[in-house]
């Protein structure tokens, strides 16, 4: 009797160990197989912390745009205040991204803030623009707008965290206090400004030339397909406005532009994917977030929807890429033109389309939106458990903590 019990216990323990080993092996294999998935989780986690600020600033920017369209800005000085308040968060976004990334990596958030702020420090940006003060060194120089790329900021903060961890092995507090921050900044900042930044700038100009050649040499449909499908990826890299000069020159010379409608289509695809999540999700918090950010995306503020919903659930982001590509190709097929440029590419650009192509602009928006939404709904995504609110966190960011991902079921 005792031997039977002992045998069963040993078998149970062996089975449990085998299951644990198998589960551990599966986790390790999954980790090894999905570096892109881990990257998306990291990026989504970084932006989840700052999502409330992005949503608030986005709503304020929409209010400012409405005041502008209603021609109320000429009579109310409050318009200027509202405009600056709405733009402040996006102006400081490199710092916010750097700080949030440092918190996730467990490194010094103030060192990260300095790294994020280098892209708009006045003296430094003036030097980068003119390049006169460093011309004798023959070093390549980055353009400030590309130094503020989210990808470059994340890479720089990650490297800073690694340096900090390596130098943190010193036991003496005085060495840690002086050596660690000094060496971290002295290593990372030159790399960012004179290595990563120039490489990113060169890549952006190369891509701009390639896209421009497609737009202006009878390959508009292919250009719309590629640009509409890659705009979110360009947004990651800080290259979303690499064609801005071409757009401005086109409007100034001819009175219209063919590139901006493609950007509108890509923006509407992000909105469609977010609303697809809203319809598909069984989590009331996710539905509310997706509906709110999707509406903002329709009005031209895509960051909350893209980073807070689509990147977070991954498959909706892929759906948005497809929707943007299809819509971009459509508007280019019918040579949809816009007669002026605005800061928000969404529904509010409708009055700016030429009368002869307005119907194609509307159809392009609908195609992008519906395509991304339908693909999101039928492709499905990893759902989350809905947990009761446990109260605000110590940092006062209960909204961000509510958005933490708990991937427990797969639709």
Coordinates of C-alpha atoms in Angstrom, one line a residue:
X1 CA 0.0 0.0 0.0
X2 CA 2.7 2.4 1.0
X3 CA 4.8 1.5 -2.0
X4 CA 1.9 2.2 -4.3
X5 CA 1.4 5.6 -2.7
X6 CA 5.1 6.3 -2.9
X7 CA 5.1 5.3 -6.6
X8 CA 2.2 7.6 -7.4
X9 CA 3.8 10.5 -5.6
X10 CA 7.1 10.0 -7.4
X11 CA 5.2 9.8 -10.7
X12 CA 3.3 12.9 -9.9
X13 CA 6.4 14.8 -9.0
X14 CA 8.2 13.6 -12.2
X15 CA 5.2 14.6 -14.3
X16 CA 5.1 18.0 -12.6
X17 CA 8.8 18.5 -13.3
X18 CA 8.4 17.4 -16.9
X19 CA 5.6 19.9 -17.3
X20 CA 7.6 22.7 -15.7
X21 CA 10.6 21.9 -18.0
X22 CA 8.3 21.8 -21.0
X23 CA 6.7 25.1 -20.1
X24 CA 10.1 26.6 -19.4
X25 CA 11.3 25.3 -22.7
X26 CA 8.3 26.7 -24.5
X27 CA 8.8 30.1 -22.9
X28 CA 12.5 30.2 -23.9
X29 CA 11.7 29.0 -27.4
X30 CA 8.9 31.6 -27.7
X31 CA 11.3 34.3 -26.5
X32 CA 13.9 33.2 -29.0
X33 CA 11.4 33.1 -31.8
X34 CA 9.7 36.4 -31.2
X35 CA 12.2 39.3 -30.9
X36 CA 9.9 41.5 -32.9
X37 CA 7.0 40.7 -30.5
X38 CA 9.2 41.6 -27.6
X39 CA 10.2 44.8 -29.3
X40 CA 6.6 45.7 -29.9
X41 CA 5.8 44.9 -26.2
X42 CA 8.6 47.2 -25.1
X43 CA 7.6 50.1 -27.4
X44 CA 3.9 49.7 -26.3
X45 CA 4.9 49.6 -22.7
X46 CA 7.0 52.8 -23.1
X47 CA 4.0 54.7 -24.6
X48 CA 1.4 53.2 -22.2
X49 CA 2.9 55.3 -19.4
X50 CA 2.6 58.5 -21.3
X51 CA -0.7 57.7 -23.0
X52 CA -2.9 59.9 -20.8
X53 CA -0.8 62.9 -21.7
X54 CA -1.0 62.1 -25.4
X55 CA -4.7 61.7 -25.3
X56 CA -5.2 65.0 -23.4
X57 CA -2.9 66.9 -25.7
X58 CA -4.5 65.4 -28.7
X59 CA -8.0 66.5 -27.6
X60 CA -6.6 70.0 -27.0
X61 CA -5.1 70.1 -30.5
X62 CA -8.4 69.1 -32.0
X63 CA -10.1 71.9 -30.1
X64 CA -7.5 74.4 -31.5
X65 CA -8.0 73.1 -35.0
X66 CA -11.8 73.5 -34.7
X67 CA -11.3 77.1 -33.5
X68 CA -9.1 77.7 -36.5
X69 CA -11.6 76.2 -39.0
X70 CA -14.5 78.2 -37.4
X71 CA -12.3 81.3 -37.9
X72 CA -12.6 82.1 -34.1
X73 CA -8.9 82.4 -33.7
X74 CA -8.8 85.9 -35.0
X75 CA -11.1 87.2 -32.3
X76 CA -9.9 85.1 -29.3
X77 CA -6.4 85.2 -28.0
X78 CA -7.1 82.1 -26.1
X79 CA -6.6 80.2 -29.3
X80 CA -2.9 80.8 -29.1
X81 CA -2.8 79.5 -25.5
X82 CA -4.8 76.4 -26.5
X83 CA -2.6 75.7 -29.5
X84 CA 0.6 75.9 -27.4
X85 CA -0.9 73.7 -24.6
X86 CA -1.8 71.1 -27.1
X87 CA 1.5 71.1 -28.8
X88 CA 3.6 71.1 -25.6
X89 CA 3.3 67.4 -25.0
X90 CA 4.3 66.5 -28.5
X91 CA 7.2 69.0 -28.3
X92 CA 8.5 67.2 -25.1
X93 CA 7.7 63.7 -26.4
X94 CA 11.3 62.7 -26.9
X95 CA 12.0 63.4 -23.2
X96 CA 8.8 61.6 -22.1
X97 CA 9.7 58.6 -24.3
X98 CA 13.3 58.5 -22.9
X99 CA 12.1 58.7 -19.3
X100 CA 9.5 56.0 -19.7
X101 CA 12.0 53.8 -21.4
X102 CA 14.5 54.3 -18.6
X103 CA 11.9 53.4 -16.0
X104 CA 11.2 50.1 -17.9
X105 CA 14.9 49.4 -18.2
X106 CA 15.6 50.3 -14.6
X107 CA 18.2 53.0 -15.4
X108 CA 18.5 56.6 -14.3
X109 CA 15.5 58.6 -15.6
X110 CA 17.3 61.9 -15.4
X111 CA 20.2 60.8 -17.6
X112 CA 17.5 59.6 -20.1
X113 CA 15.8 62.9 -19.9
X114 CA 19.0 64.6 -21.0
X115 CA 19.4 62.2 -23.9
X116 CA 15.8 62.9 -25.0
X117 CA 16.2 66.6 -24.6
X118 CA 19.3 67.0 -26.8
X119 CA 17.1 67.2 -29.9
X120 CA 15.7 70.6 -29.1
X121 CA 18.3 72.3 -26.9
X122 CA 18.6 75.7 -28.6
X123 CA 22.3 76.0 -28.8
X124 CA 22.8 72.4 -29.9
X125 CA 20.2 72.5 -32.6
X126 CA 21.6 75.7 -33.9
X127 CA 25.0 74.1 -34.1
X128 CA 23.6 71.1 -35.9
X129 CA 21.7 73.2 -38.4
X130 CA 24.7 75.4 -39.3
X131 CA 27.5 72.8 -38.6
X132 CA 29.9 75.7 -38.6
X133 CA 31.4 75.2 -35.1
X134 CA 32.4 71.6 -35.9
X135 CA 33.3 71.9 -39.5
X136 CA 37.0 71.6 -38.8
X137 CA 36.5 68.1 -37.3
X138 CA 35.0 66.8 -40.6
X139 CA 32.4 64.8 -38.6
X140 CA 29.0 64.0 -40.1
X141 CA 26.2 66.0 -38.6
X142 CA 22.6 64.9 -37.8
X143 CA 19.6 67.0 -38.5
X144 CA 17.7 67.9 -35.3
X145 CA 14.4 66.4 -36.4
X146 CA 16.0 63.0 -37.0
X147 CA 17.8 63.0 -33.7
X148 CA 14.4 63.1 -32.0
X149 CA 13.4 59.8 -33.6
X150 CA 11.8 57.5 -31.2
X151 CA 13.9 54.6 -32.4
X152 CA 17.1 56.5 -31.9
X153 CA 16.0 57.7 -28.4
X154 CA 15.1 54.1 -27.4
X155 CA 18.4 52.8 -28.7
X156 CA 20.4 55.5 -26.9
X157 CA 18.5 55.0 -23.6
X158 CA 19.0 51.2 -23.9
X159 CA 22.8 51.7 -24.4
X160 CA 22.9 54.1 -21.5
X161 CA 21.2 51.5 -19.3
X162 CA 23.8 48.9 -20.4
X163 CA 26.7 51.4 -19.6
X164 CA 25.1 52.2 -16.3
X165 CA 24.8 48.6 -15.4
X166 CA 28.4 47.9 -16.4
X167 CA 29.8 50.8 -14.5
X168 CA 27.5 50.2 -11.5
X169 CA 29.7 47.3 -10.5
X170 CA 31.9 49.9 -8.7
X171 CA 31.2 49.6 -5.0
X172 CA 32.3 53.1 -3.9
X173 CA 29.5 55.6 -3.8
X174 CA 31.7 58.5 -4.9
X175 CA 32.8 56.6 -8.0
X176 CA 29.2 55.8 -8.9
X177 CA 28.1 59.4 -8.3
X178 CA 30.8 60.9 -10.5
X179 CA 32.0 58.3 -13.0
X180 CA 28.8 56.6 -14.0
X181 CA 26.8 59.7 -15.2
X182 CA 29.8 61.4 -16.7
X183 CA 30.9 58.5 -18.8
X184 CA 27.4 57.6 -19.8
X185 CA 26.7 61.0 -21.2
X186 CA 30.2 61.4 -22.7
X187 CA 29.7 58.1 -24.6
X188 CA 26.0 58.2 -25.5
X189 CA 25.7 61.8 -26.6
X190 CA 28.5 61.8 -29.3
X191 CA 27.2 58.5 -30.5
X192 CA 23.7 59.9 -30.9
X193 CA 24.7 63.2 -32.5
X194 CA 27.6 62.1 -34.7
X195 CA 27.0 58.4 -35.5
X196 CA 23.4 57.3 -35.1
X197 CA 21.9 60.7 -36.0
X198 CA 23.8 61.2 -39.3
X199 CA 23.1 57.6 -40.4
X200 CA 19.4 58.2 -39.7
X201 CA 19.5 61.5 -41.6
X202 CA 21.2 59.9 -44.6
X203 CA 18.7 57.1 -44.6
X204 CA 15.8 59.6 -44.4
X205 CA 17.1 61.6 -47.4
X206 CA 17.7 58.4 -49.4
X207 CA 14.1 57.2 -48.8
X208 CA 12.8 60.7 -49.5
X209 CA 14.5 60.7 -52.9
X210 CA 13.2 57.2 -53.7
X211 CA 9.6 58.0 -52.8
X212 CA 9.8 61.3 -54.6
X213 CA 11.0 59.6 -57.8
X214 CA 8.0 57.2 -57.6
X215 CA 5.5 60.1 -57.1
X216 CA 6.9 62.3 -59.8
X217 CA 7.9 59.7 -62.5
X218 CA 4.6 58.0 -63.3
X219 CA 4.7 55.4 -60.5
X220 CA 2.1 57.1 -58.3
X221 CA 0.1 54.0 -57.5
X222 CA 3.2 52.1 -56.3
X223 CA 4.3 55.1 -54.3
X224 CA 0.9 55.3 -52.7
X225 CA 1.0 51.6 -51.9
X226 CA 4.5 51.8 -50.3
X227 CA 4.1 55.1 -48.6
X228 CA 0.6 54.4 -47.2
X229 CA 1.8 51.0 -46.0
X230 CA 5.0 52.1 -44.4
X231 CA 4.0 55.5 -42.9
X232 CA 3.5 54.0 -39.3
X233 CA 7.0 52.5 -39.6
X234 CA 8.4 55.8 -40.7
X235 CA 6.6 57.3 -37.7
X236 CA 8.5 54.9 -35.5
X237 CA 11.8 56.1 -37.0
X238 CA 10.9 59.8 -37.0
X239 CA 10.9 60.0 -40.8
X240 CA 7.1 60.5 -41.3
X241 CA 7.6 64.0 -42.6
X242 CA 10.6 63.2 -44.8
X243 CA 8.6 64.3 -47.9
X244 CA 7.4 67.5 -46.3
X245 CA 9.7 69.7 -48.4
X246 CA 8.4 68.0 -51.5
X247 CA 4.9 68.6 -50.4
X248 CA 5.5 72.3 -49.6
X249 CA 7.3 72.8 -52.9
X250 CA 4.5 71.1 -54.8
X251 CA 1.8 73.3 -53.2
X252 CA 3.8 76.4 -53.8
X253 CA 4.6 75.7 -57.4
X254 CA 1.4 74.1 -58.7
X255 CA -1.3 74.8 -56.0
X256 CA -1.8 71.1 -55.1
X257 CA 0.0 68.0 -53.7
X258 CA -0.5 64.3 -54.2
X259 CA 1.5 63.0 -51.2
X260 CA -0.6 64.4 -48.4
X261 CA -3.7 62.3 -49.4
X262 CA -1.7 59.2 -48.9
X263 CA -0.8 60.3 -45.4
X264 CA -4.5 60.9 -44.7
X265 CA -5.3 57.4 -45.9
X266 CA -2.6 55.9 -43.6
X267 CA -4.0 57.9 -40.7
X268 CA -7.5 56.7 -41.3
X269 CA -6.2 53.1 -41.4
X270 CA -4.8 53.5 -37.8
X271 CA -8.3 54.8 -36.8
X272 CA -10.0 51.8 -38.5
X273 CA -7.7 49.3 -36.8
X274 CA -8.4 50.9 -33.4
X275 CA -12.2 50.7 -34.0
X276 CA -11.7 47.1 -35.0
X277 CA -10.2 46.5 -31.6
X278 CA -13.1 48.3 -30.0
X279 CA -15.7 46.1 -31.7
X280 CA -13.8 42.8 -31.1
X281 CA -12.6 43.3 -27.6
X282 CA -14.6 41.9 -24.6
X283 CA -12.7 44.2 -22.2
X284 CA -14.6 47.4 -21.4
X285 CA -11.5 49.4 -20.6
X286 CA -9.9 48.3 -23.9
X287 CA -13.1 49.2 -25.8
X288 CA -13.2 52.6 -24.2
X289 CA -9.5 53.2 -24.9
X290 CA -9.8 52.0 -28.5
X291 CA -12.9 54.1 -29.2
X292 CA -11.3 57.3 -27.8
X293 CA -8.0 56.9 -29.5
X294 CA -9.6 55.8 -32.7
X295 CA -11.7 59.0 -32.8
X296 CA -8.6 61.1 -32.2
X297 CA -6.9 59.2 -35.1
X298 CA -9.8 60.1 -37.4
X299 CA -9.1 63.7 -36.5
X300 CA -5.4 63.4 -37.2
X301 CA -3.8 62.5 -33.8
X302 CA -2.6 59.0 -34.4
X303 CA 0.0 58.5 -31.6
X304 CA -2.5 57.3 -28.9
X305 CA -4.2 54.8 -31.3
X306 CA -1.0 53.6 -32.9
X307 CA 1.1 53.1 -29.8
X308 CA -1.6 52.6 -27.2
X309 CA -3.8 50.1 -29.1
X310 CA -2.5 48.9 -32.4
X311 CA 1.2 48.3 -31.5
X312 CA 0.1 47.0 -28.2
X313 CA -2.0 44.2 -29.7
X314 CA 0.4 43.8 -32.8
X315 CA -2.1 42.3 -35.3
X316 CA -4.2 45.5 -35.5
X317 CA -0.9 47.3 -36.4
X318 CA -0.4 44.9 -39.3
X319 CA -4.0 45.5 -40.3
X320 CA -3.4 49.2 -40.3
X321 CA -0.3 48.8 -42.6
X322 CA -2.5 46.9 -45.1
X323 CA -5.3 49.4 -44.9
X324 CA -3.0 52.3 -45.4
X325 CA -1.4 50.6 -48.4
X326 CA -4.7 49.9 -50.1
X327 CA -6.1 53.4 -49.4
X328 CA -2.8 55.0 -50.5
X329 CA -2.8 53.2 -53.8
X330 CA -6.5 54.1 -54.4
X331 CA -6.0 57.9 -53.9
X332 CA -3.0 57.8 -56.1
X333 CA -4.8 55.8 -58.8
X334 CA -7.3 58.7 -59.1
X335 CA -4.7 61.4 -58.7
X336 CA -6.3 62.8 -55.5
X337 CA -4.9 66.2 -54.8
X338 CA -4.9 68.5 -51.8
X339 CA -4.7 72.3 -52.2
X340 CA -3.0 73.2 -48.8
X341 CA -1.2 71.5 -46.0
X342 CA -2.2 71.3 -42.3
X343 CA -0.6 69.8 -39.2
X344 CA -3.4 67.2 -38.7
X345 CA -4.0 64.7 -41.5
X346 CA -7.5 63.4 -41.0
X347 CA -11.1 64.2 -41.4
X348 CA -10.3 67.9 -41.0
X349 CA -8.4 67.9 -44.2
X350 CA -11.5 67.3 -46.3
X351 CA -12.2 71.0 -47.0
X352 CA -8.7 71.2 -48.5
X353 CA -9.1 68.6 -51.3
X354 CA -9.7 69.9 -54.8
X355 CA -13.3 69.8 -55.8
X356 CA -12.7 67.4 -58.7
X357 CA -11.0 64.8 -56.4
X358 CA -13.0 65.2 -53.2
X359 CA -15.1 62.1 -53.8
X360 CA -11.9 60.0 -54.3
X361 CA -10.5 61.4 -51.1
X362 CA -13.6 60.4 -49.2
X363 CA -13.6 56.9 -50.8
X364 CA -9.9 56.5 -50.0
X365 CA -10.5 57.4 -46.3
X366 CA -13.4 54.9 -46.2
X367 CA -11.4 52.1 -47.9
X368 CA -8.4 52.6 -45.5
X369 CA -10.7 52.7 -42.5
X370 CA -12.9 49.7 -43.4
X371 CA -10.0 47.6 -44.7
X372 CA -8.0 48.0 -41.5
X373 CA -11.1 47.5 -39.2
X374 CA -12.3 44.4 -41.0
X375 CA -8.9 42.8 -41.1
X376 CA -8.4 43.5 -37.4
X377 CA -11.8 42.0 -36.5
X378 CA -11.3 38.8 -38.4
X379 CA -7.6 38.4 -37.7
X380 CA -8.2 38.7 -34.0
X381 CA -5.6 39.6 -31.3
X382 CA -4.5 38.6 -27.9
X383 CA -7.3 39.6 -25.5
X384 CA -6.8 40.8 -21.9
X385 CA -8.5 39.9 -18.7
X386 CA -10.6 42.7 -17.2
X387 CA -9.6 43.2 -13.6
X388 CA -11.3 45.5 -11.0
X389 CA -9.6 48.8 -10.4
X390 CA -7.3 48.5 -7.4
X391 CA -6.6 52.2 -7.0
X392 CA -4.1 54.6 -8.2
X393 CA -0.4 53.9 -8.2
X394 CA 2.2 55.7 -6.1
X395 CA 3.1 57.8 -9.0
X396 CA -0.5 58.8 -9.6
X397 CA -0.7 57.2 -13.1
X398 CA -3.6 54.8 -12.4
X399 CA -4.7 55.2 -16.0
X400 CA -1.5 53.8 -17.3
X401 CA -1.5 50.9 -14.8
X402 CA -5.0 50.0 -15.9
X403 CA -3.7 49.5 -19.4
X404 CA -1.1 46.9 -18.3
X405 CA -1.1 43.9 -20.6
X406 CA -2.3 40.6 -19.2
X407 CA -2.3 38.2 -22.2
X408 CA -4.4 35.4 -21.1
X409 CA -6.6 34.3 -24.0
X410 CA -6.3 34.3 -27.7
X411 CA -9.2 35.1 -30.0

